[in-house]
mmCIF file of C-alpha atoms and ligand atoms in Angstrom:
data_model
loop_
_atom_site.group_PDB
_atom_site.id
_atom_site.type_symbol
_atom_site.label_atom_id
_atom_site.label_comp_id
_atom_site.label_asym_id
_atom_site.label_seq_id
_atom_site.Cartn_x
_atom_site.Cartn_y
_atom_site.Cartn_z
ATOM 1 C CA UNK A 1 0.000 0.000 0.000
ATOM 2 C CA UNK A 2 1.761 3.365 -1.136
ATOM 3 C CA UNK A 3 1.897 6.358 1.520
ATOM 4 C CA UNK A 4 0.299 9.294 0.481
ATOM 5 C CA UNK A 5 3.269 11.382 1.054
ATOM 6 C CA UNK A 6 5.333 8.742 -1.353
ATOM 7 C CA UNK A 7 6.799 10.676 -3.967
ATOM 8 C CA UNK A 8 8.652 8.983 -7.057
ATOM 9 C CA UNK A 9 10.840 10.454 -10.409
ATOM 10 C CA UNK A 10 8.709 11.237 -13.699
ATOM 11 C CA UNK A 11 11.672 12.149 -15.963
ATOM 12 C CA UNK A 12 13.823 15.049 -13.652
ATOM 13 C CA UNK A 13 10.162 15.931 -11.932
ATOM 14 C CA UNK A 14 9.310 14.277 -8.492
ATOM 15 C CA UNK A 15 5.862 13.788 -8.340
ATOM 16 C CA UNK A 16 3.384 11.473 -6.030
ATOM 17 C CA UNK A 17 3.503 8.153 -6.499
ATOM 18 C CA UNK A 18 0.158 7.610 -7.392
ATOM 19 C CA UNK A 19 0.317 10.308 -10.410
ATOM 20 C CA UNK A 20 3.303 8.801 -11.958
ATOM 21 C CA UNK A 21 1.475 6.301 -14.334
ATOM 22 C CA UNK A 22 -0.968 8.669 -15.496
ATOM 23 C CA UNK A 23 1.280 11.068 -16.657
ATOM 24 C CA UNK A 24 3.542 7.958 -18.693
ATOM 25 C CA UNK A 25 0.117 7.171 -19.890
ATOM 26 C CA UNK A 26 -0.596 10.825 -21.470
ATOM 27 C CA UNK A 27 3.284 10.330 -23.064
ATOM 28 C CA UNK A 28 2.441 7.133 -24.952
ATOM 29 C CA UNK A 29 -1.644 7.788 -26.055
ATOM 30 C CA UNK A 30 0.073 11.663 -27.136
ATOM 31 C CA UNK A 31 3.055 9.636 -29.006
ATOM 32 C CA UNK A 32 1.662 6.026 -30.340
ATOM 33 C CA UNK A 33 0.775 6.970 -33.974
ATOM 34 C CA UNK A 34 4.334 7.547 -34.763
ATOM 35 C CA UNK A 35 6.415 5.782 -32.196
ATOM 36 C CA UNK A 36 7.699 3.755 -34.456
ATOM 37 C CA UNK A 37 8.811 6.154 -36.823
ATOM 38 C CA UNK A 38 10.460 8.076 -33.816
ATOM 39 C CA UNK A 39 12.318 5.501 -32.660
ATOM 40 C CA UNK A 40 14.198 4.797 -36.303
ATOM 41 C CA UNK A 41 14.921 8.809 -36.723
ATOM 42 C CA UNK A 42 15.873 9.009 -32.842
ATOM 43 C CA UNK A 43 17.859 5.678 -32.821
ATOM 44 C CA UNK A 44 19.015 5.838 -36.688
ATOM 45 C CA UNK A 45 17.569 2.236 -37.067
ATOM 46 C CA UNK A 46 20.053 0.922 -33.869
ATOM 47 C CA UNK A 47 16.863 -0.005 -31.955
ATOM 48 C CA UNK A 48 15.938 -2.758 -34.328
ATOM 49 C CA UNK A 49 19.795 -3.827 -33.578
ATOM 50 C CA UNK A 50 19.637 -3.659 -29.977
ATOM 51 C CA UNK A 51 15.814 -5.660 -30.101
ATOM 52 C CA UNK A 52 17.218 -8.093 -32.039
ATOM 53 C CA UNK A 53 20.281 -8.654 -29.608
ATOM 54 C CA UNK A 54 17.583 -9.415 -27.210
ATOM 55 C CA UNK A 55 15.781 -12.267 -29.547
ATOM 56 C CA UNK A 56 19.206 -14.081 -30.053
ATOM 57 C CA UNK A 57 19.235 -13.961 -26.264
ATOM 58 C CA UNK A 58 16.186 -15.327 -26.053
ATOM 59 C CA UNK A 59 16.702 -18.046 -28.800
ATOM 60 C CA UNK A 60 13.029 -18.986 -28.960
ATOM 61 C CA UNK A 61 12.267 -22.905 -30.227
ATOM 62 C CA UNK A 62 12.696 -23.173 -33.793
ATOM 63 C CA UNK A 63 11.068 -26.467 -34.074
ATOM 64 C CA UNK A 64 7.449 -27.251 -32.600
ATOM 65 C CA UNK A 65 7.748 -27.308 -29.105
ATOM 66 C CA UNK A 66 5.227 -25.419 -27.801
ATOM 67 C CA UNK A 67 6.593 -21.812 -26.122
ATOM 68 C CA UNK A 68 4.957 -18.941 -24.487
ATOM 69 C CA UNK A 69 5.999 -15.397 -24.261
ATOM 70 C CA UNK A 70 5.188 -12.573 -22.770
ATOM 71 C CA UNK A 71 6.183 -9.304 -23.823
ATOM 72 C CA UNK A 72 5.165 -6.650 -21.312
ATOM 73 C CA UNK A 73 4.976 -3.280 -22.101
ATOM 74 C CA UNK A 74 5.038 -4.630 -25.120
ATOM 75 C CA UNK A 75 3.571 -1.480 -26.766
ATOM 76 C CA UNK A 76 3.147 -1.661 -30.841
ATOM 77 C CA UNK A 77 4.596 -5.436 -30.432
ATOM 78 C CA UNK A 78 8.180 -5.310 -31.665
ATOM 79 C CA UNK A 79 9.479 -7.989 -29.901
ATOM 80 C CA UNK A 80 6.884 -10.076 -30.037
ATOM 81 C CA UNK A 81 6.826 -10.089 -33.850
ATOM 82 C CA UNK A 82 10.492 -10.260 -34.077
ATOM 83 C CA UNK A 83 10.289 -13.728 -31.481
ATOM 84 C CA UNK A 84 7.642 -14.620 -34.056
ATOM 85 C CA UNK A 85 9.777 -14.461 -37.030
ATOM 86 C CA UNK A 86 12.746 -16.335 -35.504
ATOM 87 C CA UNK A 87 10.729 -19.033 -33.624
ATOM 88 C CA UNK A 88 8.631 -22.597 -34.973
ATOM 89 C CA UNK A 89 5.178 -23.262 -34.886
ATOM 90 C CA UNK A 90 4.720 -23.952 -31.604
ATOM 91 C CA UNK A 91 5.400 -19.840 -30.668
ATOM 92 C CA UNK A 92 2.512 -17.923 -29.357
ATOM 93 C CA UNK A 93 3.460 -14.001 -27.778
ATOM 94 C CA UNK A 94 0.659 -12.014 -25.423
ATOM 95 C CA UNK A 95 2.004 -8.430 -25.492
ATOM 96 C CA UNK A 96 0.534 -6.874 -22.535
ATOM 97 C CA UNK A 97 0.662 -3.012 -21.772
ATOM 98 C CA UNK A 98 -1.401 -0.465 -20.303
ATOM 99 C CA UNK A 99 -1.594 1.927 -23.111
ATOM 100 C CA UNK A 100 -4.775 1.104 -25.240
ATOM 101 C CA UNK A 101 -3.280 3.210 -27.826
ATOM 102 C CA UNK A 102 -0.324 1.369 -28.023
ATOM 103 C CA UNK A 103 -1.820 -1.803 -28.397
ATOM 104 C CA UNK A 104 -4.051 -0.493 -31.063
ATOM 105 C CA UNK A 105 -1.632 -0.072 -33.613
ATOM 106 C CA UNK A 106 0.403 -3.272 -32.199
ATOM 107 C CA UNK A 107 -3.254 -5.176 -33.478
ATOM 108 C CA UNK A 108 -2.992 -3.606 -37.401
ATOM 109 C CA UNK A 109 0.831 -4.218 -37.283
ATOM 110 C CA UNK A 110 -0.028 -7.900 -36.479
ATOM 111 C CA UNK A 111 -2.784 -8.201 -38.972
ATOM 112 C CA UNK A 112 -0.784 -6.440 -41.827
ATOM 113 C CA UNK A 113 2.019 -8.765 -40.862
ATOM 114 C CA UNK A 114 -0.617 -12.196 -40.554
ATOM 115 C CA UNK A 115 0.644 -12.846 -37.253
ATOM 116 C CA UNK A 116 -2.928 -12.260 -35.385
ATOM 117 C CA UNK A 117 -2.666 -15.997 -34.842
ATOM 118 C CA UNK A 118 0.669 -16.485 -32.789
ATOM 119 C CA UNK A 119 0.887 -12.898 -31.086
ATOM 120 C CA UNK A 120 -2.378 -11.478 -29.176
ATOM 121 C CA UNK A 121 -2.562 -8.051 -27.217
ATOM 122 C CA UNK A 122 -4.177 -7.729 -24.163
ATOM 123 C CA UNK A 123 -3.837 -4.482 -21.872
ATOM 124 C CA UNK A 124 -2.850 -4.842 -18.393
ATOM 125 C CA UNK A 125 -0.660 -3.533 -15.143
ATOM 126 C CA UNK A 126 3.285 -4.399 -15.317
ATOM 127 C CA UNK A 127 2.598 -4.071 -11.435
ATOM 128 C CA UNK A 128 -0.365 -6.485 -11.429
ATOM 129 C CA UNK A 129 -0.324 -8.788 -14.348
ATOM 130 C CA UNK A 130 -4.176 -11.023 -15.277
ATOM 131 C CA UNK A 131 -2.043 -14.035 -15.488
ATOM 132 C CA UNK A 132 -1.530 -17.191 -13.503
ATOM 133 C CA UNK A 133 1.478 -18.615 -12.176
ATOM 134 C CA UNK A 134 4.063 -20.331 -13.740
ATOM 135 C CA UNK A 135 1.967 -19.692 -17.438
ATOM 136 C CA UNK A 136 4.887 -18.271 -19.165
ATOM 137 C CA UNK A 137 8.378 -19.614 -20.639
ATOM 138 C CA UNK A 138 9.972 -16.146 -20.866
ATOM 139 C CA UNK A 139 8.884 -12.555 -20.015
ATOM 140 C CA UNK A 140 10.740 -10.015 -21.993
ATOM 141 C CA UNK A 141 9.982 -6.054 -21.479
ATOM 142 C CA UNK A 142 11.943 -3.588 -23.830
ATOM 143 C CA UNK A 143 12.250 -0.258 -23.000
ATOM 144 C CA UNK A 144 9.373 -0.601 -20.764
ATOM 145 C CA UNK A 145 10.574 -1.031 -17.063
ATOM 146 C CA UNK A 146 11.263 2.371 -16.316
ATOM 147 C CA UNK A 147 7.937 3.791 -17.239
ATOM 148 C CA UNK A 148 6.687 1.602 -14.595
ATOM 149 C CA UNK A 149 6.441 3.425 -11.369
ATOM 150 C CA UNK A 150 6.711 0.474 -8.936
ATOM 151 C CA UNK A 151 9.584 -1.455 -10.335
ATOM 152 C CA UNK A 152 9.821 -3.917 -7.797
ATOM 153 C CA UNK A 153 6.300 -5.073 -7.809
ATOM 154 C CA UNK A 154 6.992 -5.413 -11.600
ATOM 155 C CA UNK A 155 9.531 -7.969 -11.046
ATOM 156 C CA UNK A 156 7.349 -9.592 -8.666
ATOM 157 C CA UNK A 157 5.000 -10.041 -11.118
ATOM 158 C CA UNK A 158 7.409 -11.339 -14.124
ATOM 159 C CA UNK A 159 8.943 -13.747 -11.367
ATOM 160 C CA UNK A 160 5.435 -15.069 -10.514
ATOM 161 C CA UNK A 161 4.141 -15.499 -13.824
ATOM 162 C CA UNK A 162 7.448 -17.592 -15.437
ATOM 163 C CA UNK A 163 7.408 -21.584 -15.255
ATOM 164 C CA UNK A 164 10.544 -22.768 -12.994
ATOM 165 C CA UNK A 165 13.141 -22.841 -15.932
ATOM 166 C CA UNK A 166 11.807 -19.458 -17.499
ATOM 167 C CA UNK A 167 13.580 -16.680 -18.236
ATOM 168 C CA UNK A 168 13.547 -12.937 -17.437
ATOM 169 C CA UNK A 169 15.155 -10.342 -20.218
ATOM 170 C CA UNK A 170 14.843 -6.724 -19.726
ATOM 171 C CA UNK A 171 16.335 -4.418 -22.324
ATOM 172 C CA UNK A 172 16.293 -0.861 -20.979
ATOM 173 C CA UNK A 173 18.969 2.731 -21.835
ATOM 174 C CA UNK A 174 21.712 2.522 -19.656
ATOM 175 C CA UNK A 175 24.791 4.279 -18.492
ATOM 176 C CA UNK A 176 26.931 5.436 -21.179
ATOM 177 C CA UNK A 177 30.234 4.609 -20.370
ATOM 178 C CA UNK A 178 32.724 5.824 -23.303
ATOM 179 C CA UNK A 179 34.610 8.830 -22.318
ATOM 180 C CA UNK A 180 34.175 10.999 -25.329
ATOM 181 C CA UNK A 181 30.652 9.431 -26.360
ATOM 182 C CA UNK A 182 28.837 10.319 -23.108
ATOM 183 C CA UNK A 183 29.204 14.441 -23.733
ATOM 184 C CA UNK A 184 27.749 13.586 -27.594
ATOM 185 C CA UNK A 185 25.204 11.386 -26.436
ATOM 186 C CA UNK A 186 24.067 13.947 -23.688
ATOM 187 C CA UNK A 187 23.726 16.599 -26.357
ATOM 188 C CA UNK A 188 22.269 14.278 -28.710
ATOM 189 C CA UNK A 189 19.556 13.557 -26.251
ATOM 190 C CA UNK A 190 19.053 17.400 -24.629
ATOM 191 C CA UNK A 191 18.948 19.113 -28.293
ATOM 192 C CA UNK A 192 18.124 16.995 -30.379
ATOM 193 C CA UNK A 193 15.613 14.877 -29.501
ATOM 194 C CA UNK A 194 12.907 16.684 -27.802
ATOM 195 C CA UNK A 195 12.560 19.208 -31.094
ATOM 196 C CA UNK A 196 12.768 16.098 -33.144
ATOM 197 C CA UNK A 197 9.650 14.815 -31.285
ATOM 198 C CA UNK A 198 8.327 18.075 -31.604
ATOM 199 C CA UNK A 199 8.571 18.246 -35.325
ATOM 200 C CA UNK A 200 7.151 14.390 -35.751
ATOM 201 C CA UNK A 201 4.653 14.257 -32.883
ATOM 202 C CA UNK A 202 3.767 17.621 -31.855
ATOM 203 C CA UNK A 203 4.970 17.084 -28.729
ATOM 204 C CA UNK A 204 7.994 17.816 -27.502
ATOM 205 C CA UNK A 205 7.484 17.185 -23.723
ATOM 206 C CA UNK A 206 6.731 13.575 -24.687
ATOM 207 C CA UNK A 207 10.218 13.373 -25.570
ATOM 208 C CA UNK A 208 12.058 15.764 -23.128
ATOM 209 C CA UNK A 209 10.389 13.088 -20.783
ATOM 210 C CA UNK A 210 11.705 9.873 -22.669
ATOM 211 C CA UNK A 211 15.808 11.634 -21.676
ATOM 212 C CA UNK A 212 15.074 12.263 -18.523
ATOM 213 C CA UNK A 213 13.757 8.960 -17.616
ATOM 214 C CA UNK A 214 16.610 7.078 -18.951
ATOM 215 C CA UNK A 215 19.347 9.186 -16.730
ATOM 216 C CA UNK A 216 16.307 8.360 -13.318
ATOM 217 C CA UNK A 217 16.998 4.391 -14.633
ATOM 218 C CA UNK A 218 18.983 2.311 -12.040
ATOM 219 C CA UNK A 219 22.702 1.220 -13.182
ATOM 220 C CA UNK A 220 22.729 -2.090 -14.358
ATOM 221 C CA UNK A 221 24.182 -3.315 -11.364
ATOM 222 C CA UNK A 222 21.962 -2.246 -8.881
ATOM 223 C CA UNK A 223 19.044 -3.593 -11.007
ATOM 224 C CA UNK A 224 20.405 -6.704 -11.181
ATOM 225 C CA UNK A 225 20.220 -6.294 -7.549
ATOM 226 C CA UNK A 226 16.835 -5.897 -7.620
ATOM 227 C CA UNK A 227 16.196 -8.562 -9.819
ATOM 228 C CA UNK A 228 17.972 -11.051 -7.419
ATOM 229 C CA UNK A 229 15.924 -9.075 -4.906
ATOM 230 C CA UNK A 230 13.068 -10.284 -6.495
ATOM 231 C CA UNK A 231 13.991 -13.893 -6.877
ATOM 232 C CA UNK A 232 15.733 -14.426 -9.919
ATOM 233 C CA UNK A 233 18.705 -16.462 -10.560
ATOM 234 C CA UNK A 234 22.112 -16.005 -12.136
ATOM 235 C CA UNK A 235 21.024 -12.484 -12.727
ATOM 236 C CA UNK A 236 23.690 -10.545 -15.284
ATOM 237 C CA UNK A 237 23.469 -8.006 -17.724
ATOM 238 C CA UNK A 238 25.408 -6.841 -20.948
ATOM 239 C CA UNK A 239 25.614 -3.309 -22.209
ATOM 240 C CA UNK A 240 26.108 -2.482 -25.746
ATOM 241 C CA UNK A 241 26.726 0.586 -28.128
ATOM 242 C CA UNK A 242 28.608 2.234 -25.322
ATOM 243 C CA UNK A 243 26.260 1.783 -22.709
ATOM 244 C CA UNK A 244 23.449 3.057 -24.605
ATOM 245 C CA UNK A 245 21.632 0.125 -23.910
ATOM 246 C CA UNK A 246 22.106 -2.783 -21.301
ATOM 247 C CA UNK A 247 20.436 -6.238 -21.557
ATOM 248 C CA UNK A 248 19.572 -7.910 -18.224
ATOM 249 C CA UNK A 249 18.989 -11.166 -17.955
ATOM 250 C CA UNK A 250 17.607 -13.700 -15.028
ATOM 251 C CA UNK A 251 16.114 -17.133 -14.607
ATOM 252 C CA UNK A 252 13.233 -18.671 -12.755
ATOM 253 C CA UNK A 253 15.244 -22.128 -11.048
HETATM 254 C C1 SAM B 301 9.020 2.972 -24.815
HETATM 255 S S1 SAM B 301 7.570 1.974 -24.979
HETATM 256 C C2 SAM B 301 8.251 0.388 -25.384
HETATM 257 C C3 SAM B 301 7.404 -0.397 -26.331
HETATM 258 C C4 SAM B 301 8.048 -1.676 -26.897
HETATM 259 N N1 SAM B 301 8.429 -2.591 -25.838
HETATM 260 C C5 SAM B 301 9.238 -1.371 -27.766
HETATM 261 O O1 SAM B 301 10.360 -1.710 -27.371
HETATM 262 O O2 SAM B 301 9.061 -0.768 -28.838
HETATM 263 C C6 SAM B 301 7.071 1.788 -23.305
HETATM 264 C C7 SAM B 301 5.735 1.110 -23.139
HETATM 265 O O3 SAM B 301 5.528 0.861 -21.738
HETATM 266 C C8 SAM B 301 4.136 0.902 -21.516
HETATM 267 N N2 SAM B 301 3.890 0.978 -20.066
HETATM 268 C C9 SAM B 301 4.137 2.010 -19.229
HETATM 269 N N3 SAM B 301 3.765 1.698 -17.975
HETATM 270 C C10 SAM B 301 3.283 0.428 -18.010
HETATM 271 C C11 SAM B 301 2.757 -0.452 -17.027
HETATM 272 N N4 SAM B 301 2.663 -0.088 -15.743
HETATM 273 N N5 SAM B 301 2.359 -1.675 -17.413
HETATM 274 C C12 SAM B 301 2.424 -2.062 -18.709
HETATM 275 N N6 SAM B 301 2.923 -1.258 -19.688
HETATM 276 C C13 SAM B 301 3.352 -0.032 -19.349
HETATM 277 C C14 SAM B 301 3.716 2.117 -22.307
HETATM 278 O O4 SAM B 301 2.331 2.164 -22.507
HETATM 279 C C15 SAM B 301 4.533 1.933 -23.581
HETATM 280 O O5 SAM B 301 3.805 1.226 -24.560
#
C-alpha cells in the first residue's frame, strides 16, 4: 500500500507516487501513432539492432515445441513479432501493456504482418499482471521497465508469472560509459531529440520526458540487484553501443 506522502521520479520531476502512471500514460496515447517512426529517426535504425540482440538472447524454439511469451509493455509489439519471425510453430506471444493506444496499432501491425494468430494483445498492469502462475516460458519487457512506477512489484510479477526454468530479459537505456561518447550522447539527447519529437509528434514534452527517464533508470548493477531481490537467478546483464543500452537477464530455477 503506497503512503500518500510517497513521492517517485517522472523524468527530472518528483511527483506522487500515485500520479506517476498517469502522466507515462498521457506520453504514450500523445506519441503512439508515430512511435515507431520516432524511434528509427531518434535511434538511426540501432533499436531494431539492440531488439534483435535481445531475440538471439532469447533463442526462442525453432522447431514445434510449444513456447509462451510474454512481452510486457510490449507497446506496438516489436518484440513479439520479431520472437515470431525467428521461432517454430509452436510460438505464441501475449504483449501486454497499459496503453490502449499502443496496443491499437500493435493489433494492425499484427494483422498487416498475418501474425494475429501467434501474437495477441491484451492491456494490463506491469505491477499487477491477469495471469496465472508459472503460465509463461519467458517474459521479456523492452524499453518498458522504467515507465513503470513500482519497479519492484513489476519484477514480482514477471517472477510469478514464469514456469521454474523461465527466463527474465529486460532491455532498458543505460549508463553510457565511453569517455568521449557520453558528452555527444548527452547533447544528442538534450537538443536533439525533444525538437525532433516536436517536429514528428507535436509534442515535444513527450520526448524531453523519454531523456530524462533514462538518466532516473537504475545502473545495471543495482538492477540486477533488484532482480535477485526479487527472486531471480544467475542475474547478469550486458551493455552495448557504449552503454546506450544494457540487456539484463535472469532465470526462474
Ligand atoms: C518505450 S515503450 C516500449 C514499447 C516496446 N516494448 C518497444 O520496445 O518498442 C514503453 C511502453 O511501456 C508501456 N507501459 C508504461 N507503464 C506500463 C505499465 N505499468 N504496465 C504495462 N505497460 C506499461 C507504455 O504504454 C509503452 O507502450
Amino acid at each position: 500500500m503506497d503512503r500518500p506522502d510517497q513521492t517517485t521520479h517522472f523524468g527530472f520531476r518528483d511527483v506522487p507516487l500515485g500520479d506517476k502512471q498517469t502522466l507515462v500514460n498521457e506520453v504514450f496515447h500523445s506519441v503512439a501513432q508515430r512511435y515507431d517512426l520516432m524511434n528509427d529517426l531518434m535511434s538511426g535504425g540501432l533499436h531494431r539492432v539492440w531488439k534483435n540482440l535481445m531475440i538471439n538472447a532469447l533463442n526462442p524454439p525453432r522447431g514445434d515445441a510449444p513456447f509462451a511469451l510474454l512481452d510486457v509493455a510490449g507497446g506496438t509489439g516489436d518484440i513479439a513479432f520479431r520472437a515470431a519471425g525467428t521461432a517454430g510453430a509452436g510460438f505464441r506471444a501475449t504483449v501486454c501493456d497499459i496503453n490502449s493506444d499502443m496496443l491499437e496499432v500493435g493489433r494492425g501491425r499484427a494483422a498487416s504482418r498475418h501474425l494475429d494468430d501467434r501474437v495477441s494483445f491484451v492491456e494490463g498492469n506491469a505491477e499487477a499482471l491477469a495471469f496465472p502462475d508459472r503460465s509463461f516460458d519467458a517474459y521479456t519487457i523492452a524499453f518498458g521497465i522504467r515507465n513503470v512506477p513500482r519497479i519492484d512489484l513489476a519484477l514480482a510479477e514477471a517472477y510469478r508469472v514464469l514456469k521454474p526454468g523461465g527466463r527474465f530479459l529486460c532491455l532498458e537505456f543505460s549508463t553510457v560509459d565511453m569517455p568521449g561518447l557520453d558528452r555527444i550522447y548527452d547533447l544528442f539527447s538534450f537538443k536533439v531529440i525533444p525538437p525532433l519529437g516536436r517536429a514528428v509528434t507535436g509534442d515535444a514534452d513527450s520526448y524531453q520526458y523519454l531523456v530524462e527517464s533514462i538518466r532516473k533508470f537504475p545502473k545495471p548493477s543495482a538492477f540486477v540487484e533488484m532482480m535477485r531481490a526479487a527472486g531471480f537467478c544467475r542475474a547478469s546483464w550486458q551493455g552495448f553501443s557504449g552503454g546506450i543500452v544494457a540487456l539484463h537477464s535472469g532465470w526462474r530455477l
